[in-house]
PDB file of C-alpha atoms in Angstrom:
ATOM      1  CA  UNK K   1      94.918  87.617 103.843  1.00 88.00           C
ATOM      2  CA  UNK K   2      94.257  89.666 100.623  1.00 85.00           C
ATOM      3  CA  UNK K   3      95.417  92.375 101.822  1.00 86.00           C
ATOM      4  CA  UNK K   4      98.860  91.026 102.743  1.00 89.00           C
ATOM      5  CA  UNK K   5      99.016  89.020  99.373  1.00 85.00           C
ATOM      6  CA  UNK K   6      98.515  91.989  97.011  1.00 82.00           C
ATOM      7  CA  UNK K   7     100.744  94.001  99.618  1.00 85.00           C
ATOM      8  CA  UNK K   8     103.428  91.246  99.491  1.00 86.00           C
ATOM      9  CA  UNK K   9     102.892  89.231  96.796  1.00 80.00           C
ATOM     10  CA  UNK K  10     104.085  85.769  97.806  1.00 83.00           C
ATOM     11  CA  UNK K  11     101.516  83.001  98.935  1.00 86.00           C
ATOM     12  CA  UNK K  12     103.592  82.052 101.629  1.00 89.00           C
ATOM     13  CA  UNK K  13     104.894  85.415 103.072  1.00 89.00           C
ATOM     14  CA  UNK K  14     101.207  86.714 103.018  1.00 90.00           C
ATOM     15  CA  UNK K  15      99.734  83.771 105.170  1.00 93.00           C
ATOM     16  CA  UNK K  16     102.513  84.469 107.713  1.00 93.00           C
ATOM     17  CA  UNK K  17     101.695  87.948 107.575  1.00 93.00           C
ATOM     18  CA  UNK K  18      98.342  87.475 107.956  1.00 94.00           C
ATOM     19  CA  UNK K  19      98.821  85.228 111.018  1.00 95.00           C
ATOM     20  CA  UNK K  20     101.052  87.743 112.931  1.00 95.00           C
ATOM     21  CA  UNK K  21      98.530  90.486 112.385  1.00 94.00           C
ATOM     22  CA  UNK K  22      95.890  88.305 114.504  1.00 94.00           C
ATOM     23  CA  UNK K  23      98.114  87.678 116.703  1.00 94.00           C
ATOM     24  CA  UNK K  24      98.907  91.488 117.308  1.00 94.00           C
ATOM     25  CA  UNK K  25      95.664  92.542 117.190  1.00 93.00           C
ATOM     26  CA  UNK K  26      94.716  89.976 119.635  1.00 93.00           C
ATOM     27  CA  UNK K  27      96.898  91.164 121.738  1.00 93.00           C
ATOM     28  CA  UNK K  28      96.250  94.663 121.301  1.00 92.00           C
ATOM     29  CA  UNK K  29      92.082  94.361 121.735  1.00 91.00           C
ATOM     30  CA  UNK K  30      92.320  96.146 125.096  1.00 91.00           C
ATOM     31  CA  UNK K  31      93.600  99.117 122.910  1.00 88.00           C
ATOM     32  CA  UNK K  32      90.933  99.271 120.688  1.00 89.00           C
ATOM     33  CA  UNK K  33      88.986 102.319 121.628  1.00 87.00           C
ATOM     34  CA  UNK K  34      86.217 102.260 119.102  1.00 85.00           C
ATOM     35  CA  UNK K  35      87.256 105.742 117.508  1.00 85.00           C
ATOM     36  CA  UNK K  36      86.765 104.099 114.170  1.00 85.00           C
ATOM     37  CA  UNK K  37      85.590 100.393 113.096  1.00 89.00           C
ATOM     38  CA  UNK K  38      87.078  97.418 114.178  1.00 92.00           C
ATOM     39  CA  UNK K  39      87.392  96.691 110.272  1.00 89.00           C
ATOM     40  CA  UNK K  40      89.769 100.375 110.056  1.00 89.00           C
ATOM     41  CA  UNK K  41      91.580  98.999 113.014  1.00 91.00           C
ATOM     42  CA  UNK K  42      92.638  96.176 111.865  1.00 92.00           C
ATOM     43  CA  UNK K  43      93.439  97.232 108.567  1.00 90.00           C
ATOM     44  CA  UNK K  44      95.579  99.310 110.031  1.00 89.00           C
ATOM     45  CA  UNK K  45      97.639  96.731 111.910  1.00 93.00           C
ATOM     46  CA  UNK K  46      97.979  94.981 108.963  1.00 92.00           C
ATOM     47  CA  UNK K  47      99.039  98.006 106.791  1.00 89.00           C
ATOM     48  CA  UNK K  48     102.031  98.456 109.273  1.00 90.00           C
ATOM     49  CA  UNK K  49     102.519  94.948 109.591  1.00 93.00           C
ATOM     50  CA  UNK K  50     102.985  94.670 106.003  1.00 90.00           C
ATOM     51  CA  UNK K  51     105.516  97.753 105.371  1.00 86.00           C
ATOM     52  CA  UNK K  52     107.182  96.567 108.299  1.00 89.00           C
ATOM     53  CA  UNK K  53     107.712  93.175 106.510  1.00 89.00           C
ATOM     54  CA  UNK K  54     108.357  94.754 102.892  1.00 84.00           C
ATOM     55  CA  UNK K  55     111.078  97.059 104.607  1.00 82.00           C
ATOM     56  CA  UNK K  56     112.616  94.135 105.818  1.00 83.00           C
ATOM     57  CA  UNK K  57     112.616  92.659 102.514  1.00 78.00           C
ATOM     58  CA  UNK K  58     114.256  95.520 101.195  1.00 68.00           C
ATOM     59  CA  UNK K  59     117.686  94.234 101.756  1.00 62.00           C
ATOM     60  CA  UNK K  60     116.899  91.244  99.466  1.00 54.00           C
ATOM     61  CA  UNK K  61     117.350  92.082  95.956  1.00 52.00           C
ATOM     62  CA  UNK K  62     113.860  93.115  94.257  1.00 51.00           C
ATOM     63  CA  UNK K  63     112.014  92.388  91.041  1.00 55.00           C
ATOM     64  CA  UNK K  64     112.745  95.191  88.799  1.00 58.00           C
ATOM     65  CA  UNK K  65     109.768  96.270  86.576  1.00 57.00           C
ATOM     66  CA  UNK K  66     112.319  95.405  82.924  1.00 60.00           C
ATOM     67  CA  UNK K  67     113.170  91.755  84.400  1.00 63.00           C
ATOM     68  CA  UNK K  68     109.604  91.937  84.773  1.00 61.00           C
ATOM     69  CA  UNK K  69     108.273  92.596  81.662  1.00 61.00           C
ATOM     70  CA  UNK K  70     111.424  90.694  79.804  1.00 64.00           C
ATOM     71  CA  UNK K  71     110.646  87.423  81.629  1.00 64.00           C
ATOM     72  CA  UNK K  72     106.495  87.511  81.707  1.00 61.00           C
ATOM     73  CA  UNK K  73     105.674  90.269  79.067  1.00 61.00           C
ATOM     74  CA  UNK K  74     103.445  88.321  77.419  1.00 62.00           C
ATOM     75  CA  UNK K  75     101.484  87.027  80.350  1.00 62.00           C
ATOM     76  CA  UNK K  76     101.497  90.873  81.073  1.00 60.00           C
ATOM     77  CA  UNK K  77     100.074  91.914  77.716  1.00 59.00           C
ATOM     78  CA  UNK K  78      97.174  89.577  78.120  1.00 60.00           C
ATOM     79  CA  UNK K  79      96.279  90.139  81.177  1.00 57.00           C
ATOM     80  CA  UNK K  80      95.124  93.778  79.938  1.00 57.00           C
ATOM     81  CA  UNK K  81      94.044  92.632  76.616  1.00 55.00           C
ATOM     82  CA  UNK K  82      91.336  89.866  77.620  1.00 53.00           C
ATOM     83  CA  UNK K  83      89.166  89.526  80.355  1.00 50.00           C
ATOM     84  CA  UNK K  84      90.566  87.151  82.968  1.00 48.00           C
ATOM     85  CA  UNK K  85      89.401  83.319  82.725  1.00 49.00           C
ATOM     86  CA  UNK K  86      88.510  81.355  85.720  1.00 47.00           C
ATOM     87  CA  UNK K  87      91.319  78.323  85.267  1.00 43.00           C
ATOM     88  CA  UNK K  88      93.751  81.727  85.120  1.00 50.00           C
ATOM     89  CA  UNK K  89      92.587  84.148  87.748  1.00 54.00           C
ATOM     90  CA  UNK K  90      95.129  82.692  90.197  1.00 52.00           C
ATOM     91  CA  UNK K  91      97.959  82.928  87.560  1.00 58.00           C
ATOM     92  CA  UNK K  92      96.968  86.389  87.227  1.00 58.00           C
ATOM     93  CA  UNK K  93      96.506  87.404  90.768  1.00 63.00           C
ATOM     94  CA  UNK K  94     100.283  86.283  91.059  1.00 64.00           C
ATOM     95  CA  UNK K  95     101.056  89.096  88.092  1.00 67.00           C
ATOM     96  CA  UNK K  96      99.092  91.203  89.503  1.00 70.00           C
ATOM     97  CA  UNK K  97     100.989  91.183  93.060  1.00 70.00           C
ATOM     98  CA  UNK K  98     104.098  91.130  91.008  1.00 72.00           C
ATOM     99  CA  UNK K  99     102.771  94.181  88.466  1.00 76.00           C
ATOM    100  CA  UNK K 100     102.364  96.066  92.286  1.00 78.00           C
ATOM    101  CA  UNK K 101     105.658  95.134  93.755  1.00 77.00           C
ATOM    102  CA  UNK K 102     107.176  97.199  91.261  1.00 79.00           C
ATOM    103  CA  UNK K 103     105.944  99.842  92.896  1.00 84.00           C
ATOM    104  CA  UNK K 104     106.711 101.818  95.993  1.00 86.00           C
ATOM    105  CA  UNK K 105     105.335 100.393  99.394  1.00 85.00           C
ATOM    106  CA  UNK K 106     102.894 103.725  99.807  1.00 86.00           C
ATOM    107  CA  UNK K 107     101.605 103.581  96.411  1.00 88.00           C
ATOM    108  CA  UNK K 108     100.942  99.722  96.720  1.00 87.00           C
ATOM    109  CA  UNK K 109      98.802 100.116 100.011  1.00 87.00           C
ATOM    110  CA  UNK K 110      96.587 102.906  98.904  1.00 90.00           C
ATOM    111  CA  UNK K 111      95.863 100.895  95.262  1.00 88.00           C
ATOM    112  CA  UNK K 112      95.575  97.955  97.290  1.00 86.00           C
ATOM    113  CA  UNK K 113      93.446  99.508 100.073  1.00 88.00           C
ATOM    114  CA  UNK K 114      91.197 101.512  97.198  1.00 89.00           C
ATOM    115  CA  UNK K 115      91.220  99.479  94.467  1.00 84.00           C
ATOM    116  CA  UNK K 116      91.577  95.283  95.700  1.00 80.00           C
ATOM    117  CA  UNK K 117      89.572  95.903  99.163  1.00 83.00           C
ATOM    118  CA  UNK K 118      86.920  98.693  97.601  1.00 87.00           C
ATOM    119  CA  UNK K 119      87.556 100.850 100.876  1.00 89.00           C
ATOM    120  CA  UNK K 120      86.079 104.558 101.032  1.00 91.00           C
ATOM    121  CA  UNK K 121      88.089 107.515 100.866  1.00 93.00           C
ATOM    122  CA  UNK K 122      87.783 108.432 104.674  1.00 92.00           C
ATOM    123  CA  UNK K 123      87.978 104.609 105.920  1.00 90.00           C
ATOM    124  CA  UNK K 124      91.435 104.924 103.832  1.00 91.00           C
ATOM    125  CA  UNK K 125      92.340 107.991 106.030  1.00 91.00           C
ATOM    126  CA  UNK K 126      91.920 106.751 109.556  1.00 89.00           C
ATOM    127  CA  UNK K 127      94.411 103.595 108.145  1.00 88.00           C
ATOM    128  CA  UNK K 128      96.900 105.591 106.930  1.00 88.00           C
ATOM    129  CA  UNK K 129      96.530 108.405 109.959  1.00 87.00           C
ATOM    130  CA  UNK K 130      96.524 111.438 107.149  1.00 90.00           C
ATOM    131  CA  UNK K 131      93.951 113.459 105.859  1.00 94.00           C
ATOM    132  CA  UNK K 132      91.042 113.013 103.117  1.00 93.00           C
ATOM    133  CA  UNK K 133      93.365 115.300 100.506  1.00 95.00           C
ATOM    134  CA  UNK K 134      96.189 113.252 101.056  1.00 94.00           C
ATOM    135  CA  UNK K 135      94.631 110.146 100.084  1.00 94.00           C
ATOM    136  CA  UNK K 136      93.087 111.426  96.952  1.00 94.00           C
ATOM    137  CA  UNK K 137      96.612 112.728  95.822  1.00 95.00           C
ATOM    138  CA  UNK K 138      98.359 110.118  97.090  1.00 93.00           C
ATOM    139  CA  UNK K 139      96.031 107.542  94.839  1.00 93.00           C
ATOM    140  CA  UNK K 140      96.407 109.946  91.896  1.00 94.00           C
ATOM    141  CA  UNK K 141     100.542 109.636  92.174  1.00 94.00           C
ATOM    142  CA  UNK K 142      99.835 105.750  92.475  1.00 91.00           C
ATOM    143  CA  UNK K 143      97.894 105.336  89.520  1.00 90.00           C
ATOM    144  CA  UNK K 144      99.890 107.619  87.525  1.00 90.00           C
ATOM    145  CA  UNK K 145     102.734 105.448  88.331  1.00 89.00           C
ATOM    146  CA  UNK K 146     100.826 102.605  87.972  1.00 85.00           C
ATOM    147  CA  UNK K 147      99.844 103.722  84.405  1.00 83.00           C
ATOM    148  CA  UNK K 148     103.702 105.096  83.557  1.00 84.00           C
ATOM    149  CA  UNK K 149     104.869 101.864  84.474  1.00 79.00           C
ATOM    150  CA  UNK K 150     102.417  99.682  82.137  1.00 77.00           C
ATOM    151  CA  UNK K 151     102.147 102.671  79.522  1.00 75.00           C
ATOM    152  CA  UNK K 152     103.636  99.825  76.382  1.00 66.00           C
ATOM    153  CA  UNK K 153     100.851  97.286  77.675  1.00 62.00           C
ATOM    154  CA  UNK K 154      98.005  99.937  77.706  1.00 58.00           C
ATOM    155  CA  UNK K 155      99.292 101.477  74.703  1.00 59.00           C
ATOM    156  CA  UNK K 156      98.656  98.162  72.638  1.00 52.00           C
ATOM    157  CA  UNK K 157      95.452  97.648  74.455  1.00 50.00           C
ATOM    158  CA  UNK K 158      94.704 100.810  72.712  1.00 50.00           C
ATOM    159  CA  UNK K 159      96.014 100.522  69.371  1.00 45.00           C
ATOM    160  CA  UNK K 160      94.587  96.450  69.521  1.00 47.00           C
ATOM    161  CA  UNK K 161      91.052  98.037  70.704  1.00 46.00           C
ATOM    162  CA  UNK K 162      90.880 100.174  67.971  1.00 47.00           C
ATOM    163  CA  UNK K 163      91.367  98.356  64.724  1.00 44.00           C
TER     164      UNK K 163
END
């Protein structure tokens, strides 16, 4: 269910999502051939499941990062500035999913997959069926993105940090 919400960012999209993928991978345990974890496997159902959904959603008009950061930029700003509250860590799990959809589908799993669910380099491989290089430069590109993309927040953590 994490996974799908920081993959798809809506409450309500994610729990569907998260259904379907137990119902696929119910109905798919005869293929499970124990090459890798059941854990890998089913991350990797859902990690289909999920681009399968945001591709769909594609055709729907998107969030765009300025809209973004126009409508919540304050929200934004404080959610790097301070550390996160417990009456407000479900506000900011919402901008957080939001601060990710602005990004491309690839880059969101691997941040997600790396970063939200803490899984290991190789684990990430056998998800995303490529090889151990490819997920460390594919999680550079997605953090450098990430970074680009929230460069004016960062830069007055920075300046904010430092006086």
């Amino acid at each position: 269910m994490g996974y799908c919400l920081s993959m798809l960012s809506n409450h309500t999209d994610a729990e569907e999502a998260a259904q379907d993928v137990f119902v696929k991978a119910y109905r798919s345990l005869d293929k499970f051939k124990g090459n890798s974890s059941f854990s890998t496997w089913l991350y990797r159902i859902t990690a289909n499941h999920c681009l399968d959904v945001l591709r769909k959603r594609n055709r729907r008009k998107t969030l765009s990062l300025d809209s973004l950061v126009e409508d919540q930029g304050d929200q934004i700003h404080e959610l790097f500035s301070t550390a996160p509250v417990a009456a407000s860590q479900m506000e900011n799990r919402d901008l957080t999913g939001k601060i990710l959809s602005t990004l491309p589908p690839d880059y969101r799993t691997i941040l997600t997959l790396r970063e939200a669910d803490g899984l290991e380099y190789q684990e990430i491989a056998v998800i995303l069926d490529c090889s151990l290089d490819a997920v460390k430069g594919r999680l550079s590109r997605a953090r450098k993105q990430l970074q680009e993309n929230l460069r004016h927040f960062l830069q007055e953590k920075d300046v904010n940090t430092e006086g």
